Structure formats: structure tokens, C-alpha cells
GROMACS .gro file of C-alpha atoms in nm:
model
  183
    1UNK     CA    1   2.845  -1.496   1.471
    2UNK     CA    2   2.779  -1.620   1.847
    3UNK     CA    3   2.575  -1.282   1.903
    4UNK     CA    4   2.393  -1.300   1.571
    5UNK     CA    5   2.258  -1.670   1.670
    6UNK     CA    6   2.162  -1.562   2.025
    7UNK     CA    7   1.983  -1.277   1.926
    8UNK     CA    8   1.802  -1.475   1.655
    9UNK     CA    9   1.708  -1.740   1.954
   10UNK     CA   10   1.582  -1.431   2.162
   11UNK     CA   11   1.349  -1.303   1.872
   12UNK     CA   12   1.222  -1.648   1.789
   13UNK     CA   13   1.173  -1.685   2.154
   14UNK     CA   14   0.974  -1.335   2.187
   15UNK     CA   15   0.789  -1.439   1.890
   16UNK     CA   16   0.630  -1.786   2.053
   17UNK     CA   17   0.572  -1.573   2.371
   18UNK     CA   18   0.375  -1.302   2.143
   19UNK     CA   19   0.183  -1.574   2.002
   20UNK     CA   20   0.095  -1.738   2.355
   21UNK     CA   21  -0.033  -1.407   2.404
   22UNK     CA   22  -0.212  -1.335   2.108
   23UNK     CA   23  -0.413  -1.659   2.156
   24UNK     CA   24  -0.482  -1.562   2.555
   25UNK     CA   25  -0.616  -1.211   2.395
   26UNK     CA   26  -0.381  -1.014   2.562
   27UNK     CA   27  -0.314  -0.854   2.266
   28UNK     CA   28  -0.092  -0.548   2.421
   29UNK     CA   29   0.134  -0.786   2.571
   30UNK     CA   30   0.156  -0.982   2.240
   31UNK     CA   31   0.226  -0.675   2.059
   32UNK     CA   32   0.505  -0.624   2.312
   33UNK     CA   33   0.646  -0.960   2.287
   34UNK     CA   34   0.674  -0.910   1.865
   35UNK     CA   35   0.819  -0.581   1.918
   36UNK     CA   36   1.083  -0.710   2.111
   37UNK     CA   37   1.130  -1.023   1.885
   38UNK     CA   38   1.178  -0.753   1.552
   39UNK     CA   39   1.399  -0.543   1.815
   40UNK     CA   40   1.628  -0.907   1.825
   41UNK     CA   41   1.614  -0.983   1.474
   42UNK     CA   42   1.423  -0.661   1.216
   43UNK     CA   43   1.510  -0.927   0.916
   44UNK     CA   44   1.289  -1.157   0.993
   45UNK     CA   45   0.899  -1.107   0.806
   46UNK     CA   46   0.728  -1.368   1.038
   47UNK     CA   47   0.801  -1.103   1.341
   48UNK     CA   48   0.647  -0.806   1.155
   49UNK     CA   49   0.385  -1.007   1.021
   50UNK     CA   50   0.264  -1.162   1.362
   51UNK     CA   51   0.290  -0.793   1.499
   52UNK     CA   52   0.083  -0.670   1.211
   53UNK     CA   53  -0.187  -0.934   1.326
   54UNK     CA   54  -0.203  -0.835   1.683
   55UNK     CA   55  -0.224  -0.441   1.583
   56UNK     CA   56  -0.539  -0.563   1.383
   57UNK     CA   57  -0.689  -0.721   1.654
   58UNK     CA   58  -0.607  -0.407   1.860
   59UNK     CA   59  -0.756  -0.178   1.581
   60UNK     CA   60  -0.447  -0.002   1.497
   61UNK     CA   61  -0.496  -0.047   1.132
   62UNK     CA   62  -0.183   0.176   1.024
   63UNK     CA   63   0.020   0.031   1.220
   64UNK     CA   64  -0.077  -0.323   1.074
   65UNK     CA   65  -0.021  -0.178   0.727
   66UNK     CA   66   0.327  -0.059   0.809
   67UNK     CA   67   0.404  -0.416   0.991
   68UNK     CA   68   0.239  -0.608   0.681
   69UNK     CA   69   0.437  -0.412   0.419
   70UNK     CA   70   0.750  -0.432   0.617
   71UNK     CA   71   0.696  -0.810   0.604
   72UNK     CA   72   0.620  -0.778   0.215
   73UNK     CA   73   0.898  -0.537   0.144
   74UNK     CA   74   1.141  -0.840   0.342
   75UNK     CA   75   0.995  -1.146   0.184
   76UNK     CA   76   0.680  -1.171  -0.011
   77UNK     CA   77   0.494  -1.458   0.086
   78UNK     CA   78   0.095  -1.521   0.117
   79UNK     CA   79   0.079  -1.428   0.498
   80UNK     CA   80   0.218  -1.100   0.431
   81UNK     CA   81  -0.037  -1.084   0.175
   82UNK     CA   82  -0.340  -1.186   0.370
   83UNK     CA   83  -0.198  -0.944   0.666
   84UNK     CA   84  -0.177  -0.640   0.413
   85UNK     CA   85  -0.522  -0.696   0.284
   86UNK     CA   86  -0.623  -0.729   0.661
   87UNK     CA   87  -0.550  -0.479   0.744
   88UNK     CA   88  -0.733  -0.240   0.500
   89UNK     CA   89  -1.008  -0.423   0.530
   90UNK     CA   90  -1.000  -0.339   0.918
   91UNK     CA   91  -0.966   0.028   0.773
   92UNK     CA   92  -1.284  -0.026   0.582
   93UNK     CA   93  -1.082   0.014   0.277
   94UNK     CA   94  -1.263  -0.256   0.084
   95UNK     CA   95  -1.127  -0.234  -0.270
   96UNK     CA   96  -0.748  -0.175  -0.172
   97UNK     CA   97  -0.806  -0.487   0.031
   98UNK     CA   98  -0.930  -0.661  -0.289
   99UNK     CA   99  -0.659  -0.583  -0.483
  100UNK     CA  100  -0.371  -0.693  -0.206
  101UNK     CA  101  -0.521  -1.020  -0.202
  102UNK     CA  102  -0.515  -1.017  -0.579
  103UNK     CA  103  -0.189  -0.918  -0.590
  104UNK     CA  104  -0.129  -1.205  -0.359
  105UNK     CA  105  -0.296  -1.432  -0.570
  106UNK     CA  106  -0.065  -1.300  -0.881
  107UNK     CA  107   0.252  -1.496  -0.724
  108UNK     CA  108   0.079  -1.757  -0.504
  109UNK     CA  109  -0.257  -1.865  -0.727
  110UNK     CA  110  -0.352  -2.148  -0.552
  111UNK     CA  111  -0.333  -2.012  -0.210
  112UNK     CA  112  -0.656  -2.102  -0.012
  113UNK     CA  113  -0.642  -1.836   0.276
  114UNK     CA  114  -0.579  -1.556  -0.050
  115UNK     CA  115  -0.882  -1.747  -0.215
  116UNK     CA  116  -1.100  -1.737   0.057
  117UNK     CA  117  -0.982  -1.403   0.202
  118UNK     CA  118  -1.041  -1.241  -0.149
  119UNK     CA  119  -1.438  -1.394  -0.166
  120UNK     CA  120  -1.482  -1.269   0.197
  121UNK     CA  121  -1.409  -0.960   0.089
  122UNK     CA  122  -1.581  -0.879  -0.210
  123UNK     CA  123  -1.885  -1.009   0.017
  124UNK     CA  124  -1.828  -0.712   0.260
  125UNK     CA  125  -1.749  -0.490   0.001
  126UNK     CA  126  -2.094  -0.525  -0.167
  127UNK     CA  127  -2.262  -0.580   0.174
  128UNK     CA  128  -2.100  -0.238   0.309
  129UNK     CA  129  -2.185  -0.067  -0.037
  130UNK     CA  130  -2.557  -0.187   0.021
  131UNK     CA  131  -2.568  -0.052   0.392
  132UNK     CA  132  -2.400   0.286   0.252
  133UNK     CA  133  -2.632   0.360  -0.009
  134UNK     CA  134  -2.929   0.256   0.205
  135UNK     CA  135  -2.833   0.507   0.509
  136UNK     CA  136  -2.720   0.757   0.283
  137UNK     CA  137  -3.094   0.793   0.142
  138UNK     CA  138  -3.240   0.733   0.491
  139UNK     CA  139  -3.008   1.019   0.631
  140UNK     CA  140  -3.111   1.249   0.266
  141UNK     CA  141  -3.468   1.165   0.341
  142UNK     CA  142  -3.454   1.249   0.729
  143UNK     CA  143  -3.247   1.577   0.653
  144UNK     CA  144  -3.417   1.726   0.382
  145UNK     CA  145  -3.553   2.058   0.407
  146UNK     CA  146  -3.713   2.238   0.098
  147UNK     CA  147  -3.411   2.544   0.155
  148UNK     CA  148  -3.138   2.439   0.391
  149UNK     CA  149  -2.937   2.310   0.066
  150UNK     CA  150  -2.989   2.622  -0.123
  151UNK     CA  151  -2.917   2.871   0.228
  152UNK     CA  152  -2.618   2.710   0.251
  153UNK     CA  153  -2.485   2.715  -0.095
  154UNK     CA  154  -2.573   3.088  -0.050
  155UNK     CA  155  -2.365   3.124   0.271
  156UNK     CA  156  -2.073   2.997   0.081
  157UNK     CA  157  -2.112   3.219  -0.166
  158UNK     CA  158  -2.176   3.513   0.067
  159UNK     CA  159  -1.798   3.394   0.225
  160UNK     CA  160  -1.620   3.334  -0.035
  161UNK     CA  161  -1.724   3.693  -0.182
  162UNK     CA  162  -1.615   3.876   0.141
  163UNK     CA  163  -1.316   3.654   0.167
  164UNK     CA  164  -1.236   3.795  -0.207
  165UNK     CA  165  -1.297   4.153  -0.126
  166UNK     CA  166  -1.077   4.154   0.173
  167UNK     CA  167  -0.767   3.972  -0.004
  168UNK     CA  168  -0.829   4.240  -0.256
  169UNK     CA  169  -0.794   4.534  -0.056
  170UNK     CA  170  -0.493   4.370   0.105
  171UNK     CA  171  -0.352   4.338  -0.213
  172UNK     CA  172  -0.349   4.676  -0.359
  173UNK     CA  173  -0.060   4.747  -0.289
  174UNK     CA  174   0.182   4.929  -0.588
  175UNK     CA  175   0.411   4.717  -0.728
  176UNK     CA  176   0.718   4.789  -0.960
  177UNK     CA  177   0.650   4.742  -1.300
  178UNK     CA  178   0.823   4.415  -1.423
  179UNK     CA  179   1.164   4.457  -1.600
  180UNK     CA  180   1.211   4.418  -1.941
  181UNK     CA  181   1.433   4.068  -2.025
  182UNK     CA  182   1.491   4.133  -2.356
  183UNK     CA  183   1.580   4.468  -2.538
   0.00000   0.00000   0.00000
């Protein structure tokens, strides 16, 4: 029991440390400090979650997933929420993002950082489905040539015969006819 409340006291300890560092942006020594603090005590959400931030802020967006659903998977609160949806919105995963903070909103509806984290959101999402659509017919317009899409449609085709004729020939060899199951 002694040992269980000392390491507890280490991992809360490692955990105000992380954040100390996490507001000095040194976020690799932050990450280090929460690492340590889950090392201490791997029950505790608030230590994955807090890591999860500091991978964000480091771009390591899987690694913040992991760290937020950890956090989820341990306790379900609207932090863990807010740092799964933060984390695929790092990822530029817009609609996934969406839905974690709706699924946040499902147990905790009143939740202002889920409310305002879900409008900030959608915002991007639209904003980045604006920017997409607009470079996507500046890059057709710059790239189009009257034949390159039909040359290479015909280059697949020219590969994909020759990779059929070769498995062919490879494949002629005799086989046994198949036996008979049922007189």
C-alpha cells in the first residue's frame, strides 16, 4: 500500500513537472515528464491525456490518438474527448474530429470546450474543403494537356496486358485433373 501511494506521488509529481514544461514549450521534455508520470501510475487518464496534448503540439498525431484513447478507454471524461478530436484534427482528419467531439457531447452536452471545439471545427472543415476544391482545379487547370490523360490510361493498359501475358505463360503449367468427391 506504502509503494502504491509513493508511486502515485511520483506520477502526480512528473505530471506538474510535464505541465511546467509544456507551458515553457519544451515540449520534448514535457512529453518526458508524462511518460514517466504514466510509467508511476498507467491508471491514471489525466497522465495520458496531458501526454496526448504535448504529442499534438509536437505533431505526433498518432501518438496523441493512442494517448487520448488510452485516456478514454480509462475514464471517459470531456478532456479525453477534446484531446481525441485534437488530435485528428492535427491529422487533418476533419470529420472523424467532428464526430469525437460529438460523441463527447453525447455524455457531456453542456460542455463548453466540446461546444466550442465542435464549431471550430466544422469551420476548418468547410474552410479546408474550400481551399481543396479551389487548388484541385488550379492544379487540373495548370496540368492539363489535351493527351497526357489518355497516354497514360494507355500505358496502363499496355502494363497490365504484358503483366497478363507473362503470368499466363508462367502458369501453363499441367495440372492433375481434380478428383472426383462423390461417386
Amino acid at each position: 500500500m506504502q509503494s502504491t501511494m509513493t508511486s502515485k506521488k511520483k506520477a502526480e509529481d512528473f505530471s506538474k513537472n510535464g505541465i511546467e514544461a509544456l507551458e515553457a514549450d519544451d515540449v520534448a521534455l514535457a512529453i518526458k515528464y508524462f511518460s514517466s508520470a504514466i510509467d508511476a501510475d498507467p491508471t491514471n487518464h489525466v497522465h495520458h491525456s496531458n501526454r496526448s496534448s504535448a504529442y499534438v503540439k509536437n505533431k505526433e498525431e498518432f501518438r496523441a490518438l493512442v494517448d487520448a484513447m488510452t485516456s478514454l478507454r480509462l475514464k471517459a471524461d470531456p478532456e479525453g474527448f477534446e484531446r481525441k478530436a485534437a488530435a485528428l484534427f492535427a491529422s487533418e482528419r476533419y470529420y472523424e474530429s467532428i464526430i469525437a467531439y460529438e460523441e463527447g457531447l453525447e455524455q457531456f452536452p453542456d460542455n463548453e470546450m466540446l461546444l466550442y471545439g465542435l464549431e471550430t471545427v466544422k469551420t476548418a472543415a468547410i474552410e479546408a474543403e474550400k481551399n481543396d476544391s479551389v487548388e484541385s482545379r488550379k492544379k487540373t487547370r495548370r496540368d492539363k494537356k489535351p493527351e497526357s490523360y489518355a497516354s497514360m490510361m494507355s500505358s496502363a493498359f499496355k502494363i497490365l496486358k504484358e503483366k497478363r501475358a507473362t503470368t499466363k505463360s508462367k502458369s501453363k503449367v499441367k495440372r492433375p485433373p481434380p478428383k472426383k468427391r462423390f461417386s
